[in-house]
JSON list of C-alpha atoms in Angstrom, two decimals:
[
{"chain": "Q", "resi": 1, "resn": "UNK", "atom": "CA", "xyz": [12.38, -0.92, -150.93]},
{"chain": "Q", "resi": 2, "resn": "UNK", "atom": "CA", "xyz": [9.43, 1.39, -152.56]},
{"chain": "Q", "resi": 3, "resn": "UNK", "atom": "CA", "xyz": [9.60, 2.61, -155.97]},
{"chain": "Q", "resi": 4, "resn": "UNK", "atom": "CA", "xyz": [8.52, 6.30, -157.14]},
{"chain": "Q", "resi": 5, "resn": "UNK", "atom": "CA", "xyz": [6.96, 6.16, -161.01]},
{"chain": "Q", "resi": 6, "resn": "UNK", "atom": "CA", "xyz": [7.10, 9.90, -162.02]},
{"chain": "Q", "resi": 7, "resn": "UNK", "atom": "CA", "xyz": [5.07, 9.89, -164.99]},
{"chain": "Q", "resi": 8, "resn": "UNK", "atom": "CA", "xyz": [5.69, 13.55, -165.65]},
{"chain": "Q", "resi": 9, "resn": "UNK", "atom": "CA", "xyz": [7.77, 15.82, -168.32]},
{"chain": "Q", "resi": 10, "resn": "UNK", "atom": "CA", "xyz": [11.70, 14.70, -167.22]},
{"chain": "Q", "resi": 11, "resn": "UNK", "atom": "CA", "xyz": [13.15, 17.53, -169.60]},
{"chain": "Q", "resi": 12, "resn": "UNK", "atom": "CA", "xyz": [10.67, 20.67, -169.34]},
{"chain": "Q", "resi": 13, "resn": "UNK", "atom": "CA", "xyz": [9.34, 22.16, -166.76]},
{"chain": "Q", "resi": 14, "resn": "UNK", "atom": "CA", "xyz": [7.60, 20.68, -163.65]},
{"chain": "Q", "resi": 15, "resn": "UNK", "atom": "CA", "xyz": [5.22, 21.63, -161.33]},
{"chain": "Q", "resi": 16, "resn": "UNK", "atom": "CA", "xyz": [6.81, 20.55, -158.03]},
{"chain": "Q", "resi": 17, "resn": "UNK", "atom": "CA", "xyz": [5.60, 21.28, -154.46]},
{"chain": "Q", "resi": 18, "resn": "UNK", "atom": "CA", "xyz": [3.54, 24.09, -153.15]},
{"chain": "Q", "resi": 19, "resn": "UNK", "atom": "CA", "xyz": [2.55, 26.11, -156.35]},
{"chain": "Q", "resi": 20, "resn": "UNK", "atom": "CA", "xyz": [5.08, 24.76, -157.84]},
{"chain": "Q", "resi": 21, "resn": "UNK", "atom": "CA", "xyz": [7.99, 26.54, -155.63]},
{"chain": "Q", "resi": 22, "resn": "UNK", "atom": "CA", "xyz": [10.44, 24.10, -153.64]},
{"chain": "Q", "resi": 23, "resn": "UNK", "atom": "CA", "xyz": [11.61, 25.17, -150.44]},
{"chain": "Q", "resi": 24, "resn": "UNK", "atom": "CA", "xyz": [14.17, 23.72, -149.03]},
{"chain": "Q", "resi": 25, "resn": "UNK", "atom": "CA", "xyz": [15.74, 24.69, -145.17]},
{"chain": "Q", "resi": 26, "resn": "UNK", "atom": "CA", "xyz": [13.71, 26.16, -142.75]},
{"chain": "Q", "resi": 27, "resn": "UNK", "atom": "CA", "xyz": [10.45, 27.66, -143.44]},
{"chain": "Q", "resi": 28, "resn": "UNK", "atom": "CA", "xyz": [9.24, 30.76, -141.36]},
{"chain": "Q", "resi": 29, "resn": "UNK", "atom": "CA", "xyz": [12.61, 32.18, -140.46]},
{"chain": "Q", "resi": 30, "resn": "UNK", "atom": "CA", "xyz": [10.92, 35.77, -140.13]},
{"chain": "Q", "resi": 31, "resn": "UNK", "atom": "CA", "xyz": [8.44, 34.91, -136.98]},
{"chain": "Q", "resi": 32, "resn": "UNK", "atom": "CA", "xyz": [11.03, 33.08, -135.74]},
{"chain": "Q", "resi": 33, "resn": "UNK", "atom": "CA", "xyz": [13.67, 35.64, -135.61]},
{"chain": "Q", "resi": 34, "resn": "UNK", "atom": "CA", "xyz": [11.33, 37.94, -134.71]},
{"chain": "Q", "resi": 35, "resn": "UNK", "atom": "CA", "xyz": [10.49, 35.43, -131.51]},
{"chain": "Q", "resi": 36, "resn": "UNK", "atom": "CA", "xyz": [13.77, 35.31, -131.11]},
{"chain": "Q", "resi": 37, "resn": "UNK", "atom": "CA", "xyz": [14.56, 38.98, -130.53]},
{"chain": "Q", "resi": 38, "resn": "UNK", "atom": "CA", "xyz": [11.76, 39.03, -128.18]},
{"chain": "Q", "resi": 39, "resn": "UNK", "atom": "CA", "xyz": [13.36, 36.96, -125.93]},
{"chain": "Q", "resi": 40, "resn": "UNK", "atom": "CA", "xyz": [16.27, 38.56, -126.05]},
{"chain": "Q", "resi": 41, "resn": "UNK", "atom": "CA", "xyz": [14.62, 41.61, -125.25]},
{"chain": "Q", "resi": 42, "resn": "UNK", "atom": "CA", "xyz": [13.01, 40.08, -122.41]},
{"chain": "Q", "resi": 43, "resn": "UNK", "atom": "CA", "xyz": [16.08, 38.45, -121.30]},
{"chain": "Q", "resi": 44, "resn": "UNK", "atom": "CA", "xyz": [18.11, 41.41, -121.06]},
{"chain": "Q", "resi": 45, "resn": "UNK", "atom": "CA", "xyz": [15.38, 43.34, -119.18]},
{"chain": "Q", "resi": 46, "resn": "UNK", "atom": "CA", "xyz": [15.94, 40.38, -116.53]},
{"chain": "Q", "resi": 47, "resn": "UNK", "atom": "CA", "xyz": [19.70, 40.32, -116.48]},
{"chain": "Q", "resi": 48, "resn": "UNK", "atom": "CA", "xyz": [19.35, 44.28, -115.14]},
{"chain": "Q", "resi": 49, "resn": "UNK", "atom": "CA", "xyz": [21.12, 45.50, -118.59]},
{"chain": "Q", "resi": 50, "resn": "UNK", "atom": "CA", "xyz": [21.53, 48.90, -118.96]},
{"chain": "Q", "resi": 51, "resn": "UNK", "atom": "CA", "xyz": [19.52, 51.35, -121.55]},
{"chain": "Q", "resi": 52, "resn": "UNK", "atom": "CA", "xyz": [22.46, 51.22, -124.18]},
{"chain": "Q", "resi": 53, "resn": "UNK", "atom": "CA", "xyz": [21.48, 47.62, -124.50]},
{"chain": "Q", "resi": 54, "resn": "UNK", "atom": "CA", "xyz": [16.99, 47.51, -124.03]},
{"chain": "Q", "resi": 55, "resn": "UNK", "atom": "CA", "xyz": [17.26, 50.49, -126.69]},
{"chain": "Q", "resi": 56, "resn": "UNK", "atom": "CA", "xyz": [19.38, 48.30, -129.57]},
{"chain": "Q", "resi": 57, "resn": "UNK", "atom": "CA", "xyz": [17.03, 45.30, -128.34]},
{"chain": "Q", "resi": 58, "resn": "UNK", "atom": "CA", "xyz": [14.20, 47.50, -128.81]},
{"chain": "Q", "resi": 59, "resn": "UNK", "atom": "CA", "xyz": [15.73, 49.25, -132.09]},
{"chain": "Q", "resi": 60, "resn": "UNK", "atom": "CA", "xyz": [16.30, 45.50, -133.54]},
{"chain": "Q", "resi": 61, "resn": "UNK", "atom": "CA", "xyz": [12.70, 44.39, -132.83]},
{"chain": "Q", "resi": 62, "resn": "UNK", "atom": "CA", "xyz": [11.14, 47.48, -134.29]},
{"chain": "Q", "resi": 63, "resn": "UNK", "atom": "CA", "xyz": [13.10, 47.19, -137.49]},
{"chain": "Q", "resi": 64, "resn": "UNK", "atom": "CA", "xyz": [12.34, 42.86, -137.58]},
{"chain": "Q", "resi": 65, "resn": "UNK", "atom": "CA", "xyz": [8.35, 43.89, -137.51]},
{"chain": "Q", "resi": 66, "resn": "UNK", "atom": "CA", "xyz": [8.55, 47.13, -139.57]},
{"chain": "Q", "resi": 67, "resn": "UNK", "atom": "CA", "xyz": [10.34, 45.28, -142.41]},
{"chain": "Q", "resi": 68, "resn": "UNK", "atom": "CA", "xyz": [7.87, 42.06, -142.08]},
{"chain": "Q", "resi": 69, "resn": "UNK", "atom": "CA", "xyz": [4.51, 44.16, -141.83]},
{"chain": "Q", "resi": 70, "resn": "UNK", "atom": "CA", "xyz": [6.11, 46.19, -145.08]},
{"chain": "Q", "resi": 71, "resn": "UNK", "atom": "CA", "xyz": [7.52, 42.60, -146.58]},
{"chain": "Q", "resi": 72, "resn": "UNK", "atom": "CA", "xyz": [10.66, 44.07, -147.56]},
{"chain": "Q", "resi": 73, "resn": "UNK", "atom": "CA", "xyz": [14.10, 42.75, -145.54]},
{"chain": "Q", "resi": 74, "resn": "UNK", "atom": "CA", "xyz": [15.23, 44.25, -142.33]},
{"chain": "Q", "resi": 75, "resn": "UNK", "atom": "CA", "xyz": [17.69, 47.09, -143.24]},
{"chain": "Q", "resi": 76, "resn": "UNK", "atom": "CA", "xyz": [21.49, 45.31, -142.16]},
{"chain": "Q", "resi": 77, "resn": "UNK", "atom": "CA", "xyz": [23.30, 48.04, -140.88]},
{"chain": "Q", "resi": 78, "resn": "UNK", "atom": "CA", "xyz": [20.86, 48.58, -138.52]},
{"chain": "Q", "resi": 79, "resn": "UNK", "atom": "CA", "xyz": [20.68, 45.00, -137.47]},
{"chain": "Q", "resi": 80, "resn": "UNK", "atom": "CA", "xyz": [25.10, 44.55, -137.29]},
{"chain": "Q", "resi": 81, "resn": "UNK", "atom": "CA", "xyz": [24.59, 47.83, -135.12]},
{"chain": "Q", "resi": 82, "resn": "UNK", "atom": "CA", "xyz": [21.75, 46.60, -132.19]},
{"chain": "Q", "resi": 83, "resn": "UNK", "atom": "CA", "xyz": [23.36, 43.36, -132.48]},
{"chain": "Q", "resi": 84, "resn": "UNK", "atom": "CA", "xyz": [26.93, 44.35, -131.53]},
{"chain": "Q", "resi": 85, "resn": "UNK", "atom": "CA", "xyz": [25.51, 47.18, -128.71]},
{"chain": "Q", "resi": 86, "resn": "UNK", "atom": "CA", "xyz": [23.56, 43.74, -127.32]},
{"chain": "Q", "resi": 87, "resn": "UNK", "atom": "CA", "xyz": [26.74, 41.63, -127.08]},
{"chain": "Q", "resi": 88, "resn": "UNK", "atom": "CA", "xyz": [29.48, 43.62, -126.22]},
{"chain": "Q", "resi": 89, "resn": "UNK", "atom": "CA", "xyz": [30.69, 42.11, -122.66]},
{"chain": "Q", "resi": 90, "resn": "UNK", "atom": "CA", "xyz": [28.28, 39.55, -123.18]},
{"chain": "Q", "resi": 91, "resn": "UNK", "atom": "CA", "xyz": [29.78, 36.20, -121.30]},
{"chain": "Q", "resi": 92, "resn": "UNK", "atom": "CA", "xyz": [30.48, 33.37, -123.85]},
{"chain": "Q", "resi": 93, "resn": "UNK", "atom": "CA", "xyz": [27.49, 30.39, -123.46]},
{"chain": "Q", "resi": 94, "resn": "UNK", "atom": "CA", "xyz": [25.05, 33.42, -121.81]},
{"chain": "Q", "resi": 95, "resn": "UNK", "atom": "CA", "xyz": [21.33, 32.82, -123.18]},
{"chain": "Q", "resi": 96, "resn": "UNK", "atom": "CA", "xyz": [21.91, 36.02, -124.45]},
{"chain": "Q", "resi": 97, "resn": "UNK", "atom": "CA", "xyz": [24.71, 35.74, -126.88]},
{"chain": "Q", "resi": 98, "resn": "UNK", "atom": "CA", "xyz": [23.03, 32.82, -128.22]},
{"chain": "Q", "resi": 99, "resn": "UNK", "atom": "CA", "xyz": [19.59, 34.78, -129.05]},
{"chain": "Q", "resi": 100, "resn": "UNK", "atom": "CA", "xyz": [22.12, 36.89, -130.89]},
{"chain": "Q", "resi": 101, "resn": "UNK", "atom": "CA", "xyz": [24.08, 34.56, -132.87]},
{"chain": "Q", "resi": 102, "resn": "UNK", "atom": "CA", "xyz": [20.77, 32.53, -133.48]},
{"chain": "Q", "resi": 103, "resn": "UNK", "atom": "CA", "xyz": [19.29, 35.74, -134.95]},
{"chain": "Q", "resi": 104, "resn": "UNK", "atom": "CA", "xyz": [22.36, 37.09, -136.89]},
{"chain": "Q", "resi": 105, "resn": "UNK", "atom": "CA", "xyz": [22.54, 33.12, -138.15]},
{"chain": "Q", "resi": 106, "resn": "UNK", "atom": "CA", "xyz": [18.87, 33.43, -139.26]},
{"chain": "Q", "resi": 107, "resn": "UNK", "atom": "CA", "xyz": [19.20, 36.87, -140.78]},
{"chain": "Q", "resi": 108, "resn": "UNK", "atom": "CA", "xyz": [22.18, 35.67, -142.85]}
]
C-alpha cells in the first residue's frame, strides 16, 4: 500500500486540479450530446421517418450548436418538445429511443 503526504494548507483553501477547479463525472457532455443528436438525425433519415420527426431532429441540433457556439445552455422547452416529436411511436430498445434518452440523460 502507497502513501499520499499532502504537505499543503488542510483548513484554507487549496489549489486542486486543473486551475484549481475539480471536475468530477463526465467531461465534454456538450460535443457529445451534440454527436449524439447527429446520429439520431442520421438514424431517422434511414429508418424513412417522416418530416414531423427530421424537422424536431433538425430543430434539436440547431438549438445544441446555437447554444454551444453562444456558450449559454440549450433553451429546455425546446429540447422536451423535438425530443417527444422524435419518440412518439418509437419501439422500446430502437437505436433511436436510446439516442434520445442518452441525450435527454446528458442534458439533465
Amino acid at each position: 500500500m502507497s502513501t499520499y503526504h499532502f504537505h499543503g494548507n488542510v483548513s484554507g483553501p487549496n489549489n486542486i486540479g486543473d486551475h484549481g477547479t475539480i471536475n468530477i463525472g463526465e467531461q465534454d457532455t456538450a460535443a457529445r450530446t451534440l454527436r449524439l443528436a447527429a446520429e439520431l438525425a442520421q438514424w431517422l433519415r434511414a429508418e424513412g421517418a417522416g418530416p414531423e420527426r427530421l424537422d424536431a431532429a433538425q430543430a434539436l441540433r440547431g438549438e445544441l450548436e446555437r447554444a454551444g457556439q453562444e456558450g449559454r445552455p440549450a433553451e429546455p422547452g425546446l429540447i422536451r418538445r423535438s425530443l417527444e416529436t422524435v419518440t412518439l411511436g418509437l419501439g422500446a430498445g430502437s437505436a433511436g429511443l436510446a439516442l434520445a434518452q442518452e441525450i435527454s440523460r446528458l442534458l439533465g
